Amino acid sequence: MGNLVSISDSSTLIGTDQPPTLRAPEIEAGVGCDFDSYLLVPDNALDDRIAAAKARLGQNVVILGHHYQRDEVIKFADFRGDSLKLSFQAAQAEGRYIVFCGVHFMAESADILRHAGCSMADMADIGQVEACWSELSSLLDSHKIIPVTYMNSTAAIKAFTGEHGGSVCTSSNAAAVMNWAFESGEKVLFLPDEHLGRNTGFRMGIPLEQMIVWDPYQEYGGNTPEAIRNARVILWKGYCSVHQRFTPQQVERVRREHPGIRVIAHPECRFEVAQAADQIGSTEGIIKAIEASPAGTEWAVGTEIHLVNRLGKELRNHKVISLDPSVCVCTTMFRITPQHLLWALENLGEGNVVNRISVDERTRHHARLALDRMLSLR
Ligand code: SF4
């Protein structure tokens, strides 16, 4: 079993937003465990040093890169993917170390399966979710409520889900998991992304009025007991700060300015955007849809800008633009720099595991149940 190293954790890393006070002459560029000194490595030396550190580690290291990573980082990834694909890669990887270039919940999931702060994941606090469960249980038979949590959630939320008979889902398989949940119970508590839950439920034929939103800051989530009893899906009031930015007005504008363009949106986008788009696609689904379209097809894409730009560069037979004319970047993913990658790799070469991600045994046990339920539905 390998060690999971994340260069994803915004709370423990020095991000790119650090003040340039670290340029003290006595700090040697990039030596040892201290990340600060890696900020002094000149840009033109980064590629060679990363390549050399990776070569030294050889088969001992596998680098996983999420599609939303910047080009300077993802070019070193052995495998690119969305959170689901990378979790499978992590589970199968034979290297002694996995360096996960993604956000924290992804590295946690990989660690759970294998035995890297995301605004959305942080919106479902375990204490709030437990309080919600206890309020729901005061009104309903809790055995008939099946929690379903998006992969983009903390290990604690995945563990809660597993402990209460529920499953993890991703944007690719959310409908299959919700179908399974309705075979096992009568209602779904969908965590932590309101939009993915609503978009998926609606496409499954569940009317909007049977999907209520649970606001953790209000009694009964801001709902009446009657509305809760009548609901089929209870949507946690959380969202992705990147995908929430897309608007139906942007869809209208892009259609006006680019007649014939196809619009594809990630299901984390709000309902009105998903309805206005020609297609909905998970991260991998977006890539496949554009790749499979006839040469010359123009696309406006509602997802993170690094992936959109990369598709525009790599798929030269297609024109790919962002739905949002201002930059729509995942700031937590963007905190990973080539310096972070170099820091992790060179330290591994020295036998130092920096920024190790691990999940405690109890959390791992229950979260694994929820992840395994999802994997059994593949
Ligand atoms: S794109 Fe959204 S959900 Fe994905 S990591 Fe960034 S903030 Fe989290």
Coordinates of C-alpha atoms and ligand atoms in Angstrom, one line a residue:
M1 CA 0.0 0.0 0.0
G2 CA 1.4 3.3 -1.0
N3 CA 1.6 6.6 0.8
L4 CA -0.7 9.3 -0.4
V5 CA 0.9 12.7 -0.7
S6 CA -1.3 15.6 -1.5
I7 CA -0.1 18.9 -2.8
S8 CA -3.6 20.0 -2.5
D9 CA -4.2 21.2 1.0
S10 CA -4.6 24.9 1.0
S11 CA -4.5 25.0 4.8
T12 CA -1.1 23.5 5.1
L13 CA 0.6 24.8 2.1
I14 CA 2.2 28.1 1.2
G15 CA 0.0 29.2 -1.7
T16 CA 0.8 31.5 -4.5
D17 CA -0.8 34.3 -2.6
Q18 CA 2.0 34.5 0.0
P19 CA 3.7 37.8 0.3
P20 CA 7.1 38.0 -1.3
T21 CA 8.9 38.4 2.0
L22 CA 10.5 35.0 1.7
R23 CA 13.2 36.1 -0.6
A24 CA 15.8 36.2 2.1
P25 CA 19.2 35.6 0.7
E26 CA 20.1 33.0 3.3
I27 CA 17.3 30.7 2.1
E28 CA 18.7 28.2 -0.5
A29 CA 16.3 27.5 -3.4
G30 CA 14.3 24.4 -2.7
V31 CA 16.1 22.3 -0.2
G32 CA 14.6 20.0 2.4
C33 CA 11.1 19.9 3.9
D34 CA 10.6 23.6 4.0
F35 CA 8.3 24.7 1.2
D36 CA 9.2 28.4 1.5
S37 CA 12.6 27.8 0.0
Y38 CA 10.9 26.3 -3.1
L39 CA 9.4 29.7 -3.9
L40 CA 12.9 30.8 -4.7
V41 CA 13.5 28.2 -7.5
P42 CA 13.7 30.1 -10.8
D43 CA 10.9 29.3 -13.2
N44 CA 13.3 28.2 -15.9
A45 CA 14.7 25.5 -13.5
L46 CA 11.4 24.0 -12.4
D47 CA 10.7 21.7 -15.3
D48 CA 14.2 20.1 -15.3
R49 CA 14.2 19.6 -11.6
I50 CA 10.7 18.2 -11.5
A51 CA 11.6 15.8 -14.3
A52 CA 14.8 14.8 -12.6
A53 CA 13.1 14.2 -9.2
K54 CA 10.4 12.2 -10.9
A55 CA 12.9 10.1 -12.8
R56 CA 14.8 9.4 -9.6
L57 CA 11.7 8.1 -8.0
G58 CA 11.0 6.0 -11.0
Q59 CA 8.2 3.5 -10.5
N60 CA 8.0 4.4 -6.8
V61 CA 5.8 7.4 -7.6
V62 CA 2.6 8.0 -9.5
I63 CA 1.4 11.5 -10.2
L64 CA -2.3 12.1 -10.5
G65 CA -3.6 15.4 -12.0
H66 CA -7.1 16.7 -11.9
H67 CA -8.3 18.3 -15.2
Y68 CA -8.6 21.7 -13.5
Q69 CA -4.9 21.9 -12.7
R70 CA -2.8 24.4 -14.5
D71 CA -0.7 23.3 -17.6
E72 CA 2.6 23.7 -15.8
V73 CA 1.5 21.1 -13.3
I74 CA -0.6 18.7 -15.3
K75 CA 2.0 18.1 -17.9
F76 CA 3.9 16.0 -15.3
A77 CA 0.8 13.8 -14.4
D78 CA 1.0 10.1 -15.2
F79 CA -2.8 10.1 -15.3
R80 CA -5.3 12.9 -15.8
G81 CA -8.9 12.6 -14.8
D82 CA -11.9 13.9 -12.9
S83 CA -12.3 12.9 -9.2
L84 CA -13.8 9.5 -10.0
K85 CA -11.3 8.5 -12.6
L86 CA -8.4 9.5 -10.4
S87 CA -9.8 7.6 -7.4
F88 CA -9.8 4.5 -9.5
Q89 CA -6.2 5.3 -10.7
A90 CA -5.2 5.8 -7.0
A91 CA -6.8 2.5 -6.0
Q92 CA -4.9 0.6 -8.7
A93 CA -1.6 2.5 -8.6
E94 CA 1.3 0.3 -7.8
G95 CA 3.8 3.1 -6.9
R96 CA 4.9 3.4 -3.3
Y97 CA 3.8 7.0 -3.3
I98 CA 0.9 8.8 -5.0
V99 CA 1.2 12.5 -5.5
F100 CA -2.3 13.8 -5.9
C101 CA -2.6 17.2 -7.7
G102 CA -6.1 18.0 -6.7
V103 CA -8.1 19.3 -3.8
H104 CA -8.1 17.8 -0.3
F105 CA -11.3 15.7 -0.6
M106 CA -10.0 13.9 -3.6
A107 CA -6.8 12.8 -1.9
E108 CA -8.9 11.7 1.1
S109 CA -11.1 9.6 -1.2
A110 CA -8.1 8.1 -2.8
D111 CA -6.6 7.2 0.6
I112 CA -9.9 5.6 1.7
L113 CA -10.1 3.6 -1.4
R114 CA -6.5 2.6 -1.4
H115 CA -6.1 0.8 1.8
A116 CA -5.8 16.7 -1.5
G117 CA -10.0 22.7 0.7
C118 CA -12.8 22.9 -1.8
S119 CA -15.5 25.5 -1.2
M120 CA -18.3 23.0 -1.8
A121 CA -16.9 20.3 0.4
D122 CA -16.6 22.8 3.2
M123 CA -20.2 23.8 3.0
A124 CA -21.4 20.6 4.6
D125 CA -20.0 20.6 8.2
I126 CA -20.5 17.2 9.9
G127 CA -22.1 18.8 13.0
Q128 CA -24.7 20.5 10.8
V129 CA -25.4 17.3 8.9
E130 CA -25.8 15.4 12.1
A131 CA -28.2 18.1 13.4
C132 CA -30.2 17.9 10.1
W133 CA -30.4 14.1 10.5
S134 CA -31.7 14.4 14.0
E135 CA -34.4 16.9 12.9
L136 CA -35.4 14.7 10.0
S137 CA -35.5 11.7 12.3
S138 CA -37.9 13.6 14.6
L139 CA -40.4 13.8 11.7
L140 CA -39.7 10.7 9.6
D141 CA -38.5 7.1 9.8
S142 CA -34.8 7.7 9.2
H143 CA -34.4 4.2 7.8
K144 CA -36.4 5.4 4.8
I145 CA -34.0 8.3 4.2
I146 CA -31.0 7.4 2.1
P147 CA -28.1 9.8 2.3
V148 CA -26.2 10.3 -1.0
T149 CA -23.1 12.4 -1.0
Y150 CA -21.2 13.8 -3.9
M151 CA -17.6 12.8 -4.2
N152 CA -16.8 16.5 -3.5
S153 CA -17.3 16.1 0.2
T154 CA -15.1 15.6 3.2
A155 CA -14.2 12.2 4.6
A156 CA -16.4 12.9 7.6
I157 CA -19.5 13.4 5.4
K158 CA -18.7 10.3 3.4
A159 CA -18.4 8.4 6.7
F160 CA -21.8 9.7 7.9
T161 CA -23.3 8.6 4.6
G162 CA -21.8 5.1 4.8
E163 CA -22.9 4.7 8.4
H164 CA -26.5 5.6 7.5
G165 CA -26.8 3.2 4.6
G166 CA -26.0 5.6 1.8
S167 CA -23.6 6.0 -1.0
V168 CA -21.2 8.4 -2.6
C169 CA -21.9 9.5 -6.2
T170 CA -20.0 11.5 -8.8
S171 CA -21.4 13.9 -11.5
S172 CA -21.1 10.9 -13.9
N173 CA -23.1 8.4 -11.9
A174 CA -25.4 10.6 -9.8
A175 CA -28.6 9.3 -11.5
A176 CA -27.6 5.6 -11.1
V177 CA -26.8 6.2 -7.4
M178 CA -30.1 8.1 -6.8
N179 CA -32.0 5.3 -8.5
W180 CA -30.4 2.8 -6.2
A181 CA -31.2 5.0 -3.3
F182 CA -34.9 5.1 -4.2
E183 CA -34.9 1.3 -4.4
S184 CA -33.5 1.2 -0.8
G185 CA -35.7 4.0 0.7
E186 CA -38.3 6.6 0.1
K187 CA -36.3 9.9 0.3
V188 CA -32.8 11.0 -0.6
L189 CA -30.8 13.5 1.5
F190 CA -28.4 14.8 -1.2
L191 CA -25.1 16.3 0.1
P192 CA -23.5 18.8 -0.3
D193 CA -24.3 20.2 -3.8
E194 CA -27.8 21.5 -4.3
H195 CA -27.4 21.9 -8.0
L196 CA -26.1 18.5 -8.9
G197 CA -28.9 17.0 -6.8
R198 CA -31.6 19.1 -8.4
N199 CA -30.3 18.7 -12.0
T200 CA -30.1 14.9 -11.5
G201 CA -33.4 14.5 -9.8
F202 CA -35.2 16.6 -12.5
R203 CA -33.7 14.5 -15.3
M204 CA -34.9 11.4 -13.5
G205 CA -38.5 12.9 -13.6
I206 CA -38.8 14.2 -10.1
P207 CA -40.8 17.4 -10.1
L208 CA -39.1 20.5 -8.7
E209 CA -41.7 20.9 -6.0
Q210 CA -40.7 17.5 -4.6
M211 CA -37.1 18.6 -4.1
I212 CA -36.7 20.9 -1.2
V213 CA -33.5 22.8 0.0
W214 CA -32.1 22.3 3.5
D215 CA -30.5 25.4 4.8
P216 CA -28.4 24.3 7.8
Y217 CA -28.8 27.7 9.5
Q218 CA -32.6 27.4 9.8
E219 CA -34.9 25.2 11.9
Y220 CA -36.0 22.3 9.8
G221 CA -33.7 23.6 7.1
G222 CA -36.2 26.5 6.5
N223 CA -39.0 24.0 5.6
T224 CA -42.3 23.2 7.2
P225 CA -42.7 19.6 8.6
E226 CA -45.4 19.1 5.9
A227 CA -43.0 20.0 3.1
I228 CA -40.4 17.7 4.5
R229 CA -42.9 14.8 4.7
N230 CA -43.9 15.4 1.0
A231 CA -40.4 15.8 -0.4
R232 CA -38.6 13.0 -2.2
V233 CA -35.2 14.8 -2.4
I234 CA -33.8 17.0 0.4
L235 CA -31.0 19.1 -1.2
W236 CA -28.3 20.4 1.1
K237 CA -27.8 24.1 0.5
G238 CA -24.2 23.9 -0.9
Y239 CA -22.7 24.8 -4.2
C240 CA -19.4 25.0 -6.1
S241 CA -18.1 28.6 -6.3
V242 CA -16.8 28.0 -9.8
H243 CA -19.9 26.4 -11.4
Q244 CA -22.4 28.6 -9.6
R245 CA -21.0 31.6 -11.5
F246 CA -22.5 30.5 -14.8
T247 CA -25.8 32.2 -15.7
P248 CA -28.6 31.7 -18.2
Q249 CA -27.8 35.2 -19.5
Q250 CA -24.3 34.0 -20.5
V251 CA -26.0 31.1 -22.5
E252 CA -28.2 33.7 -24.3
R253 CA -25.2 35.9 -25.0
V254 CA -23.0 33.2 -26.4
R255 CA -25.8 31.9 -28.7
R256 CA -26.3 35.5 -29.9
E257 CA -22.6 36.1 -30.6
H258 CA -21.8 32.6 -32.0
P259 CA -24.8 31.4 -34.0
G260 CA -24.9 27.6 -34.1
I261 CA -22.6 27.1 -31.1
R262 CA -23.3 24.2 -28.8
V263 CA -23.5 24.8 -25.1
I264 CA -22.4 22.2 -22.6
A265 CA -22.6 22.7 -18.9
H266 CA -21.4 20.8 -15.8
P267 CA -24.2 19.5 -13.6
E268 CA -22.9 21.6 -10.7
C269 CA -24.2 24.6 -12.6
R270 CA -27.5 26.1 -11.4
F271 CA -30.7 24.6 -12.8
E272 CA -31.5 27.4 -15.2
V273 CA -28.1 27.1 -16.8
A274 CA -28.5 23.3 -17.1
Q275 CA -31.9 23.8 -18.7
A276 CA -30.6 26.4 -21.2
A277 CA -27.6 24.3 -22.3
D278 CA -27.7 21.9 -25.2
Q279 CA -26.0 19.2 -23.1
I280 CA -25.0 18.5 -19.5
G281 CA -21.8 16.7 -18.9
S282 CA -19.6 15.7 -16.1
T283 CA -15.9 16.7 -16.4
E284 CA -15.1 13.5 -18.3
G285 CA -18.4 13.7 -20.1
I286 CA -17.6 17.2 -21.4
I287 CA -14.2 16.0 -22.8
K288 CA -15.8 13.0 -24.5
A289 CA -18.7 15.0 -26.0
I290 CA -16.3 17.6 -27.6
E291 CA -13.9 14.9 -28.8
A292 CA -16.7 13.0 -30.4
S293 CA -18.3 15.9 -32.1
P294 CA -17.7 16.6 -35.9
A295 CA -14.7 18.7 -36.8
G296 CA -15.5 22.3 -36.9
T297 CA -18.1 22.2 -34.1
E298 CA -18.0 25.3 -31.8
W299 CA -18.5 24.7 -28.1
A300 CA -19.2 27.0 -25.2
V301 CA -18.3 25.2 -22.0
G302 CA -19.6 25.8 -18.5
T303 CA -16.8 24.5 -16.3
E304 CA -13.4 25.4 -14.9
I305 CA -11.2 27.6 -17.1
H306 CA -8.1 25.5 -17.1
L307 CA -9.9 22.5 -18.6
V308 CA -11.7 24.7 -21.1
N309 CA -8.5 26.4 -22.3
R310 CA -6.7 23.0 -22.5
L311 CA -9.5 21.6 -24.6
G312 CA -9.2 24.6 -26.9
K313 CA -5.5 24.0 -27.3
E314 CA -5.5 20.3 -27.7
L315 CA -8.6 19.8 -29.8
R316 CA -7.6 21.9 -32.7
N317 CA -10.4 20.7 -35.0
H318 CA -12.9 22.3 -32.6
K319 CA -13.4 25.8 -31.3
V320 CA -13.8 25.7 -27.5
I321 CA -14.6 28.8 -25.5
S322 CA -15.7 29.4 -21.9
L323 CA -19.3 30.3 -21.2
D324 CA -18.1 32.9 -18.8
P325 CA -16.2 35.8 -20.5
S326 CA -14.4 36.6 -17.2
V327 CA -12.1 34.0 -15.9
C328 CA -13.8 31.2 -14.1
V329 CA -11.0 29.5 -12.1
C330 CA -11.0 27.1 -9.2
T331 CA -8.9 29.0 -6.8
T332 CA -8.2 26.0 -4.6
M333 CA -6.9 24.0 -7.5
F334 CA -4.9 27.0 -8.6
R335 CA -3.0 27.1 -5.4
I336 CA -1.0 24.1 -6.6
T337 CA 2.1 25.4 -8.4
P338 CA 5.0 23.6 -10.1
Q339 CA 7.0 24.6 -7.0
H340 CA 4.6 22.5 -4.9
L341 CA 5.1 19.5 -7.2
L342 CA 8.9 19.9 -7.0
W343 CA 8.8 20.2 -3.2
A344 CA 6.8 17.0 -2.9
L345 CA 8.9 15.0 -5.4
E346 CA 12.3 16.1 -4.2
N347 CA 11.4 15.4 -0.6
L348 CA 10.1 12.0 -1.5
G349 CA 13.4 11.4 -3.2
E350 CA 15.0 12.2 0.2
G351 CA 12.6 9.9 2.0
N352 CA 10.6 12.7 3.5
V353 CA 6.8 12.5 3.0
V354 CA 5.5 16.0 3.0
N355 CA 1.8 16.8 3.3
R356 CA 0.8 13.2 3.8
I357 CA -3.0 12.6 3.6
S358 CA -4.5 10.0 5.8
V359 CA -7.9 9.3 7.2
D360 CA -8.5 7.8 10.7
E361 CA -9.6 4.2 10.9
R362 CA -13.2 4.7 12.0
T363 CA -13.9 7.4 9.3
R364 CA -12.1 5.2 6.8
H365 CA -14.3 2.2 7.6
H366 CA -17.6 4.0 7.2
A367 CA -16.5 6.2 4.3
R368 CA -15.3 3.0 2.5
L369 CA -18.8 1.5 2.8
A370 CA -20.3 4.6 1.0
L371 CA -17.6 4.5 -1.6
D372 CA -17.9 0.8 -2.1
R373 CA -21.7 1.1 -2.6
M374 CA -21.0 3.5 -5.4
L375 CA -18.3 1.3 -7.0
S376 CA -20.6 -1.7 -6.9
L377 CA -23.0 0.2 -9.1
R378 CA -20.5 0.8 -11.9
Ligands
SF4_1 S1 -14.3 23.3 -9.0 FE1 -15.7 23.6 -7.3 S2 -16.2 21.6 -6.5 FE2 -14.4 21.4 -7.8 S3 -12.7 21.6 -6.4 FE3 -13.0 23.6 -7.2 S4 -14.5 24.6 -5.7 FE4 -14.5 22.3 -5.3

